[in-house]
PDB file of C-alpha atoms in Angstrom:
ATOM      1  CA  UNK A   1     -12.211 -30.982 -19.286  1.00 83.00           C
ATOM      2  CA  UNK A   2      -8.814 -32.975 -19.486  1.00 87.00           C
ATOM      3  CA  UNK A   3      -8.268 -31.136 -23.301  1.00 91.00           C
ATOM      4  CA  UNK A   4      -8.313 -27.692 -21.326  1.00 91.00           C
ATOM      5  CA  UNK A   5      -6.076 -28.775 -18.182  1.00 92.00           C
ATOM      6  CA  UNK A   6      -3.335 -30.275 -20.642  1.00 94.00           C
ATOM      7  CA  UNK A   7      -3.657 -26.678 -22.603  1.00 94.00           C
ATOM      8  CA  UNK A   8      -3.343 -24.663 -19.403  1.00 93.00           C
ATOM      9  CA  UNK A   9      -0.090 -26.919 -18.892  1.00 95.00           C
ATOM     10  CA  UNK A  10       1.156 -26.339 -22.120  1.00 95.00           C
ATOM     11  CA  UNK A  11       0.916 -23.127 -21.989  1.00 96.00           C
ATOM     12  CA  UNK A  12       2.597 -22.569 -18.597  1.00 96.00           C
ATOM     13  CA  UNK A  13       5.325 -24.628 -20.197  1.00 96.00           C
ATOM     14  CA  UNK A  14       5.280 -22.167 -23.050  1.00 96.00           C
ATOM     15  CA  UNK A  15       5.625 -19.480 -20.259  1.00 96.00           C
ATOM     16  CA  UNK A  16       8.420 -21.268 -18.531  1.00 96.00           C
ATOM     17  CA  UNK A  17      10.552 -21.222 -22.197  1.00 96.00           C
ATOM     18  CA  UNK A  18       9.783 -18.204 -23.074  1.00 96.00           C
ATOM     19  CA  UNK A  19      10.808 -16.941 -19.702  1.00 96.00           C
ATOM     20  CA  UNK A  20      14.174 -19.337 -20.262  1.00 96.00           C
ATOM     21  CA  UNK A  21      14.585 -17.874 -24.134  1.00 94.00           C
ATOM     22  CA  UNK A  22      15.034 -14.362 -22.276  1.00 94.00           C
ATOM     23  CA  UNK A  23      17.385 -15.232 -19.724  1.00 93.00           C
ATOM     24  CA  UNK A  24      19.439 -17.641 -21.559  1.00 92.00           C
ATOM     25  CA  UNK A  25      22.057 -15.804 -23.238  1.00 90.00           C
ATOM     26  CA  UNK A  26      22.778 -13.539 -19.804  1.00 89.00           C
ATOM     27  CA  UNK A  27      23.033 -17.499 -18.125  1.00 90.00           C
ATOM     28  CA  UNK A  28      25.290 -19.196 -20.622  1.00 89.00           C
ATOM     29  CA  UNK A  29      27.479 -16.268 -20.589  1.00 85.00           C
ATOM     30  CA  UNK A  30      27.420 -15.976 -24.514  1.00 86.00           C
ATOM     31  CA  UNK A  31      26.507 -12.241 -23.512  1.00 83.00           C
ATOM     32  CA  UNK A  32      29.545 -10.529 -22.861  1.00 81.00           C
ATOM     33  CA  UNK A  33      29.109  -8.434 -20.003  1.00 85.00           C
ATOM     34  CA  UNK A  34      29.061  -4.716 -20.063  1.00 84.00           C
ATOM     35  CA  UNK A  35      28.627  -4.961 -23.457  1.00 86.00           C
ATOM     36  CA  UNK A  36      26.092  -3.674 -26.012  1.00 89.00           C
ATOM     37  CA  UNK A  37      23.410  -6.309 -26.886  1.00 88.00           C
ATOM     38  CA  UNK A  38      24.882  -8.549 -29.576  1.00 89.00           C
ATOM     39  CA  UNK A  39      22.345  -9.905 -32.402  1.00 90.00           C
ATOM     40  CA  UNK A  40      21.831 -13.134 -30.814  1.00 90.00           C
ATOM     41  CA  UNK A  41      21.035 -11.319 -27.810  1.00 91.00           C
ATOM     42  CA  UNK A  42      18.656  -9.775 -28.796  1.00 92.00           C
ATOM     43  CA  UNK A  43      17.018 -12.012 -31.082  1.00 92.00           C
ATOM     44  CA  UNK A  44      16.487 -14.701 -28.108  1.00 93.00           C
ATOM     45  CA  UNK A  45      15.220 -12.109 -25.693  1.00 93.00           C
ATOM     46  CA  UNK A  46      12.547 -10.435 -27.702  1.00 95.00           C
ATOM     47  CA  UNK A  47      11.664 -14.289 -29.108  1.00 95.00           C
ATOM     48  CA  UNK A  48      11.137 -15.221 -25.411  1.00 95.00           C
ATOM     49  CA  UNK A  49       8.868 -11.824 -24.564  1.00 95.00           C
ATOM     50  CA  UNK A  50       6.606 -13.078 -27.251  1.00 96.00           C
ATOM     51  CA  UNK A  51       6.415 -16.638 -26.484  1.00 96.00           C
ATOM     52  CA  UNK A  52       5.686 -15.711 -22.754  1.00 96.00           C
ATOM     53  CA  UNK A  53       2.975 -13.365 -23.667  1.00 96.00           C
ATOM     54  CA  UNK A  54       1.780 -15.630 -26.108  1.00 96.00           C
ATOM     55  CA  UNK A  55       1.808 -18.169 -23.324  1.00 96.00           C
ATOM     56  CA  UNK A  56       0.599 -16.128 -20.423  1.00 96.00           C
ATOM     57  CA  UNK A  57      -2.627 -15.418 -23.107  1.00 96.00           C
ATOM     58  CA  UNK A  58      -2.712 -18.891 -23.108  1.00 96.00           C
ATOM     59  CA  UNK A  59      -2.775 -20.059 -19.359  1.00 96.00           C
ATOM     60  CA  UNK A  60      -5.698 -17.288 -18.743  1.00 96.00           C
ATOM     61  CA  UNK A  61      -7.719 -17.976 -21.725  1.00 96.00           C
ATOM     62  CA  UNK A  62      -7.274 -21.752 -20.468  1.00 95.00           C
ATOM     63  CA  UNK A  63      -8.113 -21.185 -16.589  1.00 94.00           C
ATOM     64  CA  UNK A  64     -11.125 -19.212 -17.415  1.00 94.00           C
ATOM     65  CA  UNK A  65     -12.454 -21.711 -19.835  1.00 94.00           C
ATOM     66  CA  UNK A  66     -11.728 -24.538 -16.693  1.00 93.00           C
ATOM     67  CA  UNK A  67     -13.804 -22.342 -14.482  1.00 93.00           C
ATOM     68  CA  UNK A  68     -16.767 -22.010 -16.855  1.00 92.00           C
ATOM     69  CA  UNK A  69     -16.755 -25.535 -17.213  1.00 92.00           C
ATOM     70  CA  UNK A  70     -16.725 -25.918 -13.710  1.00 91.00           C
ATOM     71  CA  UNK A  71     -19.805 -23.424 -13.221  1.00 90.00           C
ATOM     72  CA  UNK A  72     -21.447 -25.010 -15.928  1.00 90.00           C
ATOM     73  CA  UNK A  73     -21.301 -28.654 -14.097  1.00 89.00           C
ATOM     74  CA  UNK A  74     -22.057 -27.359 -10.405  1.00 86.00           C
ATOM     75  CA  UNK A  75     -18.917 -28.083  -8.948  1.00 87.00           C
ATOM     76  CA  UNK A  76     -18.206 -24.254  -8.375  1.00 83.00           C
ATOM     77  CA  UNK A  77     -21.095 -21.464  -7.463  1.00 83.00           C
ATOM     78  CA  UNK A  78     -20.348 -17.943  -8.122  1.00 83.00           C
ATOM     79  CA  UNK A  79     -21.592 -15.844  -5.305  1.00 82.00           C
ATOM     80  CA  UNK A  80     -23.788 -12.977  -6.184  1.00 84.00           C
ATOM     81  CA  UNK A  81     -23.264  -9.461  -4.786  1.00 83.00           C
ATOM     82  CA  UNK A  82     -26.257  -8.515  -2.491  1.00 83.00           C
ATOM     83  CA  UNK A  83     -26.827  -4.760  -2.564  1.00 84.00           C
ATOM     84  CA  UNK A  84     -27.902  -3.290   0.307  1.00 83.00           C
ATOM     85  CA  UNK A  85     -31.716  -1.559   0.005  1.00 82.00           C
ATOM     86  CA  UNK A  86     -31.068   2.070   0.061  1.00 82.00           C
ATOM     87  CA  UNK A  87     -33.084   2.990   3.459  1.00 83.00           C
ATOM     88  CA  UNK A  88     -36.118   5.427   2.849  1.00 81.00           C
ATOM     89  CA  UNK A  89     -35.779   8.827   3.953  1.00 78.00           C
ATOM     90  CA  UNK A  90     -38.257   9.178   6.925  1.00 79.00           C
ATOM     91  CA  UNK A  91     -41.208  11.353   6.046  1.00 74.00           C
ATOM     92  CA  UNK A  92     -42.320  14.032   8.018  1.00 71.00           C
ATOM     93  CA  UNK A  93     -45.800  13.633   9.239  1.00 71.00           C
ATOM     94  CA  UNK A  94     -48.120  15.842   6.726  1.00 73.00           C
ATOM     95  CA  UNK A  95     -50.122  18.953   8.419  1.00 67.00           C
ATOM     96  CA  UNK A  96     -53.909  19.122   7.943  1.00 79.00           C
ATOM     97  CA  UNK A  97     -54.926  22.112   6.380  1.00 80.00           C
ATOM     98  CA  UNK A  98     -56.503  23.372   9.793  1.00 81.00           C
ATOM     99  CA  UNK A  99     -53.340  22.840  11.476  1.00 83.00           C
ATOM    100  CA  UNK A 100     -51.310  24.604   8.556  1.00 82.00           C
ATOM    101  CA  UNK A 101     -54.079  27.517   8.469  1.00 83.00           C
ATOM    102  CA  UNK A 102     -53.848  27.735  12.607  1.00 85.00           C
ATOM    103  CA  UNK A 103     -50.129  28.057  12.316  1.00 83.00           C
ATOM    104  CA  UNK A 104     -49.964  30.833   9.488  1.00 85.00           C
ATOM    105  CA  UNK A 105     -52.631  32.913  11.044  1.00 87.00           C
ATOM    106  CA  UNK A 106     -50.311  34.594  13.298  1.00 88.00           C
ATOM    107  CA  UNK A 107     -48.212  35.758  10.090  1.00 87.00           C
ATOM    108  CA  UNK A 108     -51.326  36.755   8.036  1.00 88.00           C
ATOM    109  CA  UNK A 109     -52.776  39.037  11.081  1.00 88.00           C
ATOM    110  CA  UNK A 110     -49.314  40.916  11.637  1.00 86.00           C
ATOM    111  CA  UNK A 111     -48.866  41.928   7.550  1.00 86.00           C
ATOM    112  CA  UNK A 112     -52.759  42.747   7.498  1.00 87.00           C
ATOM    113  CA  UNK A 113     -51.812  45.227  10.576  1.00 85.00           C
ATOM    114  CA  UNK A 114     -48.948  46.312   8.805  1.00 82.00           C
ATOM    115  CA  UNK A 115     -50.715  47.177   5.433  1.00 83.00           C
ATOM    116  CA  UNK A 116     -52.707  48.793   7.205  1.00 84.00           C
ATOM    117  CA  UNK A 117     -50.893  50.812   9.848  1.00 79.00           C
ATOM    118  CA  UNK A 118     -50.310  54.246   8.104  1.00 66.00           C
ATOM    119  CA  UNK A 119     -48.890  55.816  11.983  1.00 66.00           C
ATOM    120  CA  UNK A 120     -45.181  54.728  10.788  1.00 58.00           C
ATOM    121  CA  UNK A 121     -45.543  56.856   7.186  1.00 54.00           C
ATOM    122  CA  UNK A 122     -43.732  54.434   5.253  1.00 53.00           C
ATOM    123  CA  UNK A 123     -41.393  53.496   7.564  1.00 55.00           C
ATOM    124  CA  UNK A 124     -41.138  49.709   7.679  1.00 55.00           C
ATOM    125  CA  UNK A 125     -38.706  49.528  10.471  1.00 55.00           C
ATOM    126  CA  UNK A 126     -40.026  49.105  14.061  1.00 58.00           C
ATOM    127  CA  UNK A 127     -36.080  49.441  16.017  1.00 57.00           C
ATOM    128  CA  UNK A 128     -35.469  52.269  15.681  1.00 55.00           C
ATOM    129  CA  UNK A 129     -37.253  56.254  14.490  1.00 57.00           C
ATOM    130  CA  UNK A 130     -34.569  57.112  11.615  1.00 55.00           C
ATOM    131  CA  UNK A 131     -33.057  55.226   8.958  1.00 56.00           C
ATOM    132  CA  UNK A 132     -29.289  54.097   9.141  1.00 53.00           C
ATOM    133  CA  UNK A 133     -28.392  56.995   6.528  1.00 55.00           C
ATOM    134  CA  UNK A 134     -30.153  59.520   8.613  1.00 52.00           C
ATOM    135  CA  UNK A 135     -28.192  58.602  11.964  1.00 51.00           C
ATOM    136  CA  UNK A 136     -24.617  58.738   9.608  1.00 52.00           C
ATOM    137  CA  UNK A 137     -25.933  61.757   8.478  1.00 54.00           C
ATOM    138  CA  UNK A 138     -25.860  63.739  11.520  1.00 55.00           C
ATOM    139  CA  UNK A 139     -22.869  62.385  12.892  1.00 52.00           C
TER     140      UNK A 139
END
């Protein structure tokens, strides 16, 4: 446990130079201002991206290993994510057959006298005596 504290330190000191490797030569003044970036300039700056990256790697691969230790001894408890139950869609109460056969009997009786009205000659439609067409017909 101590071995991965001091290597989360070091690396946040290896973030800290980094971070001081980029800002350095703006600092010291050995920038010139308004200038292009000289050599040295640039060398320093992109040296102290990579050792900050290279740190920042560091501190997170470093904090994560503390916390897993942690875990691992009981000292921290990861909460688990409780899911609500989806809620069952209420059912509709099922109809016997001799209530679905009382309901439908209306509708079976009124197509049987249907099929077997012949007063209406074809004519399926009870609002009215002529079609649509025949009424714009004679207009």
């Amino acid at each position: 446990m101590i071995r991965k504290f001091v290597g989360a330190v070091a690396a946040a000191l290896a973030v800290m130079a980094g971070l001081w490797l980029m800002i350095a030569p703006f600092a010291l003044g050995t920038q010139p201002e308004n200038a292009d970036w000289t050599d040295p300039t640039t060398t320093e700056f992109f040296s102290g991206l990579g050792v900050t990256v290279f740190g920042l790697v560091g501190v997170i691969g470093f904090v994560l290993a503390i916390h897993e230790e942690l875990v691992v001894r009981g000292l921290v408890t990861i909460k688990q994510r409780v899911e609500p139950e989806p809620e069952p869609a209420p059912v509709a109460p099922q109809a016997s057959s001799a209530e679905l056969a009382g309901l439908l009997a209306p509708l079976v009786e009124a197509l049987r006298e249907d099929m077997n009205n012949p007063s209406r000659g074809g004519e399926h439609r009870q609002n009215g005596k002529t079609t649509l067409v025949g009424l714009e017909e004679s207009r």
